[in-house]
Coordinates of C-alpha atoms in Angstrom, one line a residue:
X1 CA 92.8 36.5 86.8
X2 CA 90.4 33.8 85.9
X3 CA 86.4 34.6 87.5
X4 CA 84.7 31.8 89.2
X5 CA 81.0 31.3 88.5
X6 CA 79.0 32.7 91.5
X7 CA 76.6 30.4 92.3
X8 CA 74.4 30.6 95.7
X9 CA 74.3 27.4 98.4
X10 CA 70.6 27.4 99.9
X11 CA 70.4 25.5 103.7
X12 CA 67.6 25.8 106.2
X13 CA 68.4 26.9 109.6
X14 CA 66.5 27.3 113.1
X15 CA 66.4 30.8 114.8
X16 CA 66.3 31.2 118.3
X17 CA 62.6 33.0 119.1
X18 CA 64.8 36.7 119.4
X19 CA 66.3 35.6 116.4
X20 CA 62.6 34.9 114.8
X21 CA 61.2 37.7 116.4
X22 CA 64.2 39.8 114.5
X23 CA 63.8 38.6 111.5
X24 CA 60.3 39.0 111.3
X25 CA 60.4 42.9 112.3
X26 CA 62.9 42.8 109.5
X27 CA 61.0 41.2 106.9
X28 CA 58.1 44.0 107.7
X29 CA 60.4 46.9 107.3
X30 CA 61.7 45.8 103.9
X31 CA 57.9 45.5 102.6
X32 CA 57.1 48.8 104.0
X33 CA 60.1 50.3 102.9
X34 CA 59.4 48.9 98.8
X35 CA 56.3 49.6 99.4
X36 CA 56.3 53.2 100.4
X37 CA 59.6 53.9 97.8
X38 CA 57.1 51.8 94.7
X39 CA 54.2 54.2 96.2
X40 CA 56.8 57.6 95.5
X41 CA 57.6 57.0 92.6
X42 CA 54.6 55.9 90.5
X43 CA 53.1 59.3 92.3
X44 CA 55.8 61.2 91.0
X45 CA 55.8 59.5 87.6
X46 CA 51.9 60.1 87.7
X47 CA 51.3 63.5 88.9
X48 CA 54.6 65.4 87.7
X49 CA 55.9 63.1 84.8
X50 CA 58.8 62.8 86.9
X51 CA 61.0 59.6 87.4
X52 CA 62.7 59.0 90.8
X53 CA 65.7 56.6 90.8
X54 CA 67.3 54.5 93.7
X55 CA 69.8 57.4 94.8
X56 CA 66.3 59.6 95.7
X57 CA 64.4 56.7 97.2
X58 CA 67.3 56.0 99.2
X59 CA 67.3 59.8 100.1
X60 CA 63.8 59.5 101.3
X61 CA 64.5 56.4 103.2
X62 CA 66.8 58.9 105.6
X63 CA 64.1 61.0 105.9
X64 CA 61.5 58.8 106.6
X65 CA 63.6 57.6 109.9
X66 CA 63.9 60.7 111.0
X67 CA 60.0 60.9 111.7
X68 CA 58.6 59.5 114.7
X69 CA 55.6 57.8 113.0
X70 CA 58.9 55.3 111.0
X71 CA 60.8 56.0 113.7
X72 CA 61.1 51.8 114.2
X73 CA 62.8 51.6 110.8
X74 CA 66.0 52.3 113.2
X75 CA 65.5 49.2 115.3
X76 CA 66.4 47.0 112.6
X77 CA 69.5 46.5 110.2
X78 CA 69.7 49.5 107.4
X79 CA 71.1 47.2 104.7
X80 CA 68.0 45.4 104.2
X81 CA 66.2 48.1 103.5
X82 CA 68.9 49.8 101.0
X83 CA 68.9 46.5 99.1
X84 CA 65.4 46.4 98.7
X85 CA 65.5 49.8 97.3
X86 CA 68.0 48.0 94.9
X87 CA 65.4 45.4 94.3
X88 CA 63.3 48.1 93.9
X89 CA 65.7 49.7 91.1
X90 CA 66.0 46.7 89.3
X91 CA 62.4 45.6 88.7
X92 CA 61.7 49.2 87.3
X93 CA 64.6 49.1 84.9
X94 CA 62.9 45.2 83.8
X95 CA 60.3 47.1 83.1
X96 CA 61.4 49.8 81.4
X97 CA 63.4 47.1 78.8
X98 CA 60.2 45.4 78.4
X99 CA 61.3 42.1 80.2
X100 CA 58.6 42.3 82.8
X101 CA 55.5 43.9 84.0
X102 CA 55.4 47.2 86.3
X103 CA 56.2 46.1 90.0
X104 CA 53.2 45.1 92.3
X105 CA 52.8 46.1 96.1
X106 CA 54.3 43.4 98.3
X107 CA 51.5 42.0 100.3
X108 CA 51.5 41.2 104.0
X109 CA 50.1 37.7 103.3
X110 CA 51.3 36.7 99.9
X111 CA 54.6 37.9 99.3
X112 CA 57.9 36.2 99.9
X113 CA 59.4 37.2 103.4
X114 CA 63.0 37.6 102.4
X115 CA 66.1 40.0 103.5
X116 CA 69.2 40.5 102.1
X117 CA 72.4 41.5 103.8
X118 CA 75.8 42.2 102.0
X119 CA 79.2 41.8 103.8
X120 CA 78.6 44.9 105.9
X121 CA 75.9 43.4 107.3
X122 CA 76.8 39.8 108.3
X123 CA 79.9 37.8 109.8
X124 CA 80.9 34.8 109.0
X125 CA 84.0 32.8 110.9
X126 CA 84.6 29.2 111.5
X127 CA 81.4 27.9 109.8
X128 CA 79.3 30.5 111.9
X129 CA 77.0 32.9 110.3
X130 CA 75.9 35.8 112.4
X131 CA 73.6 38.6 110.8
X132 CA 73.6 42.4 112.0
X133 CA 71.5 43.0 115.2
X134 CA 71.7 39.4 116.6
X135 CA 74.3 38.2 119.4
X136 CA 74.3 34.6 118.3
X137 CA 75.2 32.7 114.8
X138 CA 72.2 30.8 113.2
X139 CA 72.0 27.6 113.5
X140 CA 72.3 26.2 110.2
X141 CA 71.8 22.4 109.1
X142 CA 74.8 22.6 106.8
X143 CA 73.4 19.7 104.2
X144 CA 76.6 20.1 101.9
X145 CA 79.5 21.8 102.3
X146 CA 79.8 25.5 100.6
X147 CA 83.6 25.5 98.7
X148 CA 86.8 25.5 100.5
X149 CA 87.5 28.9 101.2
X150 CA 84.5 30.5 100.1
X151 CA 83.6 33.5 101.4
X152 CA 79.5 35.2 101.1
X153 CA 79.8 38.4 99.0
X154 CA 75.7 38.4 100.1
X155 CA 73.4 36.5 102.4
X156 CA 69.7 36.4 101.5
X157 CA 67.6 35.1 104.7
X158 CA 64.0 34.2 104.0
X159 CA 61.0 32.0 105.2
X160 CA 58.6 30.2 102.9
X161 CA 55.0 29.3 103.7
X162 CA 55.0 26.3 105.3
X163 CA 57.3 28.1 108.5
X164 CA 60.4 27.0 107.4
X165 CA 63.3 28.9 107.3
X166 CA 66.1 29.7 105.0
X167 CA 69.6 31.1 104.1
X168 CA 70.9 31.3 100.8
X169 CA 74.9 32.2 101.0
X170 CA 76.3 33.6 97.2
X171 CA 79.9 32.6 96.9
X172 CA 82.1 32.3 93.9
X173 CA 82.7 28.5 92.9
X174 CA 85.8 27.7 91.4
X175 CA 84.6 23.8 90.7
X176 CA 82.1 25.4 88.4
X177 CA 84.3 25.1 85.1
X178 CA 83.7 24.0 81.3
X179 CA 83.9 20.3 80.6
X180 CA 85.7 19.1 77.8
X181 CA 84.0 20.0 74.7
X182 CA 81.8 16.7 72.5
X183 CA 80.3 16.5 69.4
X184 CA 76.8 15.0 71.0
X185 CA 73.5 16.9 70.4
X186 CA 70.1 15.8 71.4
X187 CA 66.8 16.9 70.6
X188 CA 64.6 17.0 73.4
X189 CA 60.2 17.5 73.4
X190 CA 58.2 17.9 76.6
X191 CA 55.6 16.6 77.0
X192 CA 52.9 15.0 79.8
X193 CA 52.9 11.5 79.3
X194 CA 56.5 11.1 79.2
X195 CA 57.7 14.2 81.1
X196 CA 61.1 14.9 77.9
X197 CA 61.5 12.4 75.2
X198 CA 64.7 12.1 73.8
X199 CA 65.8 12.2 69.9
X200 CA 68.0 8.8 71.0
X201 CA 65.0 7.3 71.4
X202 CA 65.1 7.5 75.2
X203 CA 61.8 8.2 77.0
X204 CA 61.6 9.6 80.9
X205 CA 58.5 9.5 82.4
X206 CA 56.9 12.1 83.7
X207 CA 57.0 11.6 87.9
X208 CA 53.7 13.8 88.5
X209 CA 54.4 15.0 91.9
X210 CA 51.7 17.2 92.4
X211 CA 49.2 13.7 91.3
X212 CA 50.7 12.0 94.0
X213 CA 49.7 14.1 96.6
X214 CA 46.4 15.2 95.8
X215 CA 44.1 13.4 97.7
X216 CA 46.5 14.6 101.1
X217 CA 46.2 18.4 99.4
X218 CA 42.9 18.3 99.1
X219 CA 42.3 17.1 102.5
X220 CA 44.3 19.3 104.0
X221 CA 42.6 22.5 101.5
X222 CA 38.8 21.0 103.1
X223 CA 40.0 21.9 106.2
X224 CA 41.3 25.0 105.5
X225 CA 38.1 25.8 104.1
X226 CA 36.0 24.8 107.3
X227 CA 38.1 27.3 108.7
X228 CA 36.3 30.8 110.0
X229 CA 37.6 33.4 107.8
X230 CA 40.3 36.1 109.4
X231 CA 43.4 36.1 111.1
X232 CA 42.6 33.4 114.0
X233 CA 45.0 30.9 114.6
X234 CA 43.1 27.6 113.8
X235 CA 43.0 28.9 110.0
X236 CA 46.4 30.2 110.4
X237 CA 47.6 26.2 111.4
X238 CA 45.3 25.1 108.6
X239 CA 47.4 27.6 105.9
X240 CA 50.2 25.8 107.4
X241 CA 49.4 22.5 106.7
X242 CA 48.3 23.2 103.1
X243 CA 51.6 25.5 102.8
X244 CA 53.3 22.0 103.7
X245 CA 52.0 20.0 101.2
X246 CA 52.6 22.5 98.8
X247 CA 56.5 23.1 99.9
X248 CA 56.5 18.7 99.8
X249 CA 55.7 19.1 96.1
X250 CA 57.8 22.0 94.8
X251 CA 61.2 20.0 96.5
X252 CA 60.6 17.1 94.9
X253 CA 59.9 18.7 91.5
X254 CA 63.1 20.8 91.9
X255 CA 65.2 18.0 93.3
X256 CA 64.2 15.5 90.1
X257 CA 64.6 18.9 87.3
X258 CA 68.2 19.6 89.3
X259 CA 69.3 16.0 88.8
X260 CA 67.7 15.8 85.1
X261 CA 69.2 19.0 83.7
X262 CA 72.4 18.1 85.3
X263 CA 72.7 15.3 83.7
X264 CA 71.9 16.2 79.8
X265 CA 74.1 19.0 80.6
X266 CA 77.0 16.6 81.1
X267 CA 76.3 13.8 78.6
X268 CA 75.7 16.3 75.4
X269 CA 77.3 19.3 74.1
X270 CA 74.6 20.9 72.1
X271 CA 70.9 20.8 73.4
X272 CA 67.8 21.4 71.2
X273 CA 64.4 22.7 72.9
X274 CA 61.4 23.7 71.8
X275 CA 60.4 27.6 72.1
X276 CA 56.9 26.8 74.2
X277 CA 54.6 29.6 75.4
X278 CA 54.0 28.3 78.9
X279 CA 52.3 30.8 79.9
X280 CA 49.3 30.8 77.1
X281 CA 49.2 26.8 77.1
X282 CA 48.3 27.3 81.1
X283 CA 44.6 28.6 80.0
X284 CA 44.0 25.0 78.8
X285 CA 41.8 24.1 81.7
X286 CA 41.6 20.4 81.0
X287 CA 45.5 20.4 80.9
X288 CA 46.5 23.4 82.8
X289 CA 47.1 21.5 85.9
X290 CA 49.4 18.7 84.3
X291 CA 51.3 21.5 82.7
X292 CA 52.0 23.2 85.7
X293 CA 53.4 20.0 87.5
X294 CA 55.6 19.0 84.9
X295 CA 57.4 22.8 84.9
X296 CA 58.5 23.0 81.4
X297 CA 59.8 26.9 82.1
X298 CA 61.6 25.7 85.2
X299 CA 63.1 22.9 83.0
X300 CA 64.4 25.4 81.0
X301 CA 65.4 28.1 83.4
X302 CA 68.0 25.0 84.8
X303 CA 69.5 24.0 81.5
X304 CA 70.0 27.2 80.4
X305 CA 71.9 28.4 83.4
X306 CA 74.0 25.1 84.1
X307 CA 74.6 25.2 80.3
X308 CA 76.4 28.8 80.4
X309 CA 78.2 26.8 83.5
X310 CA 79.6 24.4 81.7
X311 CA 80.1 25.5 78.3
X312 CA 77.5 23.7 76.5
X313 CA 75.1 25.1 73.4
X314 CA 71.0 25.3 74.3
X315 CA 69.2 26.0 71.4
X316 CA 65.6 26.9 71.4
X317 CA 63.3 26.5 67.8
X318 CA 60.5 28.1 67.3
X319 CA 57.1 27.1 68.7
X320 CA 55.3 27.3 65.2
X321 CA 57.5 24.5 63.8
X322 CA 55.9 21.8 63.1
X323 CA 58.2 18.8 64.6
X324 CA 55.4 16.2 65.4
X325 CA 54.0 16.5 62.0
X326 CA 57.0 16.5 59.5
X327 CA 58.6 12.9 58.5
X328 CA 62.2 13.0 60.0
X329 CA 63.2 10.7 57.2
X330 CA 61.6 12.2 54.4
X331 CA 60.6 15.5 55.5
X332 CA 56.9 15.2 54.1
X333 CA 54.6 17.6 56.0
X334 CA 51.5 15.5 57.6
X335 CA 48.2 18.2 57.0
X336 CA 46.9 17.5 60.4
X337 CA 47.6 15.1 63.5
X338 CA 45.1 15.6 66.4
X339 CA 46.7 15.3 70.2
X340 CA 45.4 11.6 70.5
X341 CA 47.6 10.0 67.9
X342 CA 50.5 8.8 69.3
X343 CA 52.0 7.0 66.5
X344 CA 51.6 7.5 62.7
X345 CA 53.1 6.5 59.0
X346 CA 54.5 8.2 56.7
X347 CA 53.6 7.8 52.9
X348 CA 57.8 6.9 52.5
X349 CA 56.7 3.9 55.0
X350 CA 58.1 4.8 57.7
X351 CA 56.0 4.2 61.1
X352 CA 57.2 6.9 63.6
X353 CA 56.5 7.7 67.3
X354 CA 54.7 11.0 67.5
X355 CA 57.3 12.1 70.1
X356 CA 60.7 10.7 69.0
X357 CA 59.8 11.9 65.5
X358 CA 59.2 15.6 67.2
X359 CA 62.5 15.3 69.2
X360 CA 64.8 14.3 65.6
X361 CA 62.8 17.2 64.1
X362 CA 63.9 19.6 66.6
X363 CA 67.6 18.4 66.4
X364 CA 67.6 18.6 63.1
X365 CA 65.9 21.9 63.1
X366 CA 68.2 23.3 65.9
X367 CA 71.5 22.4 64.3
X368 CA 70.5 24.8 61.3
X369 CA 70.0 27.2 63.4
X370 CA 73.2 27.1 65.1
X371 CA 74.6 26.9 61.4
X372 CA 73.3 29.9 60.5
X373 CA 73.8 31.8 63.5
X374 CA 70.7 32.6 65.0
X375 CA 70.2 33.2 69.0
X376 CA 68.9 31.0 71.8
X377 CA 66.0 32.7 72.3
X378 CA 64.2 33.4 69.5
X379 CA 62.5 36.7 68.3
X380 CA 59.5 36.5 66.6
X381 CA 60.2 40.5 65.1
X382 CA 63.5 38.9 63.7
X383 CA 61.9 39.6 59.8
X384 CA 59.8 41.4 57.4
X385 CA 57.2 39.0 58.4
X386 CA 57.6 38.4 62.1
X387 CA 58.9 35.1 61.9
X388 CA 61.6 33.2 63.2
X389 CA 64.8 31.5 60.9
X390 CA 63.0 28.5 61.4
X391 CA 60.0 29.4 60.6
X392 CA 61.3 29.1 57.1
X393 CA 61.3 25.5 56.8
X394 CA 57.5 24.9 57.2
X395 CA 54.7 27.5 56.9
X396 CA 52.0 25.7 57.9
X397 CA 51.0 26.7 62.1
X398 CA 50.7 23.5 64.4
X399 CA 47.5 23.8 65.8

């Protein structure tokens, strides 16, 4: 029996005021709940070396209800709370593998509001979801249709700054299936004046969403600032506003990445990327703001996932290799190339753009490394020297 892809269908929906009101007690009892489990076991860990796994916190959890002073915990849904224990779980065993950092408190203010319910906890009929502890079915804006006969194994309800709510149903997609295999591979660099730059040649500019709206998000942060400081409710319709402007931004970024990624995914069968440290290029402070619009790690997160989808090959070289300044014709290595020239000759004759030269480089350097085997990601321990495979082909670091 053939597994379909599980993929989640996010809609925004309108709660009743009991229906906010419910949520909302919810949302506080899963914080408290991960934050009073978190608060267990680095206590345990730090005063007895002992570790506490997600059958003890959800032990304590029992006993915690049983006392008057968390005596509410009972006058919400249980199944929240056990999956954020779950949550919980998870996030220390990231940890523990070295894939993340050790989890942080969940703050009234700043965190996510978010609950999860599995199929215990949630019925859904007829197009109707209704959650545990509510009477009526939300009313959901159903902006595209989930797959016929899909069922939620999990519902995840949340609300995001600006006020606006959310459900995100996970259901298994059977339209989610390989295409046929081709023999087309691009090369692809990022980059800020053309957002990706293709090794066809093709250039797609760079829409710079967060650019076009920041003369409205700085008018609406000025306001915010004139606000007194606490919990009032003029600074709290201020937050709003700027949370708005904010949430305008992130859609359309996401919207144009979901449509772009989509599409290489379909046209090309093997797709070549450059290994960039995001996260290190951010303390730029002249750039770090045009790097953080265009979403190079988001970029990737999308055709990484829709490529396991749909059968295709992404292929990530290493960030020390030097694609801008090695001649795709010849394969002479430039000595240095500052950020400002955009276009530059080789001594073969050849005239190349800075960017579509990088983007053959990186096909070319990617489709050795599929020869020879190496991973997607690539580990910098993976020799003696702490290079990558493609390290190999050019020695010199890109400044």
């Amino acid at each position: 029996m053939s597994t379909h892809v599980k993929r989640a269908y996010r809609y925004r929906f309108y709660p009743t005021d009991a229906q906010a009101v419910e949520l909302s007690r919810t949302f506080g009892c899963v914080r408290k709940v991960y934050n009073m489990a978190l608060a267990a076991r680095t206590e345990a860990w730090t005063l007895r070396q002992e570790r506490i796994n997600y059958n003890a916190t959800s032990a304590m959890l029992t006993a915690w209800k049983k006392t008057e002073e968390l005596a509410f915990l009972n006058d919400v849904s249980s199944v929240p709370l056990q999956q954020t224990l779950r949550h919980l779980q998870a996030a220390f065993t990231a940890f523990f593998a070295q894939r993340s950092k050790y989890p942080r408190f969940k703050s009234r203010k700043k965190s996510r509001k978010s609950a999860e319910y599995t199929s215990s906890a949630f019925r859904f009929r007829d197009g109707k979801l209704t959650l545990a502890k509510m009477a009526q079915p939300l009313d959901i804006v159903w902006s595209r249709p989930l797959p016929e006969g899909a069922l939620p194994s999990t519902v995840t309800v949340s609300q995001d700054a600006a006020g606006r709510w959310f459900v995100s149903l996970l259901v298994e997609d059977p339209a989610v299936q390989p295409l046929p295999a081709g023999g087309s591979a691009v090369g692809i660099d990022a980059g800020l004046g053309h957002l990706l730059t293709l090794s066809t040649g093709e250039k797609i500019t760079n829409p710079r969403h967060e650019r076009r709206d920041r003369a409205r998000l700085a008018r609406a942060q000025r306001d915010l600032a004139r606000k007194a400081r606490g919990d009032g409710a003029n600074r709290a319709k201020a937050r709003r506003k700027v949370a708005k402007v904010y949430a305008r931004i992130t859609d359309r970024r996401r919207d144009h990445l979901h449509k772009l990624t989509t599409r290489l995914v379909r046209e090309n069968q093997t797709l070549v990327i450059e290994d960039l440290t995001v996260r290190n290029m951010l303390s730029n402070g002249k750039l770090s703001r045009a790097i953080s619009d265009a979403a190079w790690s988001q970029f990737r997160s999308m055709l990484e996932y829709k490529a396991a989808w749909y059968g295709r090959e992404v292929i990530a070289v290493d960030r020390w290799f030097p694609s801008s300044k090695l001649c795709s014709v010849c394969g002479t290595l430039r000595g240095r190339l500052p950020l400002g020239v955009r276009t530059w000759t080789c001594d073969c004759g050849t005239t190349h753009d800075r960017d579509v030269n990088a983007a053959k480089n990186l096909l070319a350097a990617g489709l050795a490394v599929s020869a020879c085997g190496a991973g997607v990601r690539p580990q910098r321990e993976s020799s003696r020297t702490g290079q990558s495979v493609t390290k190999q082909e050019a020695l010199r670091r890109e400044p």
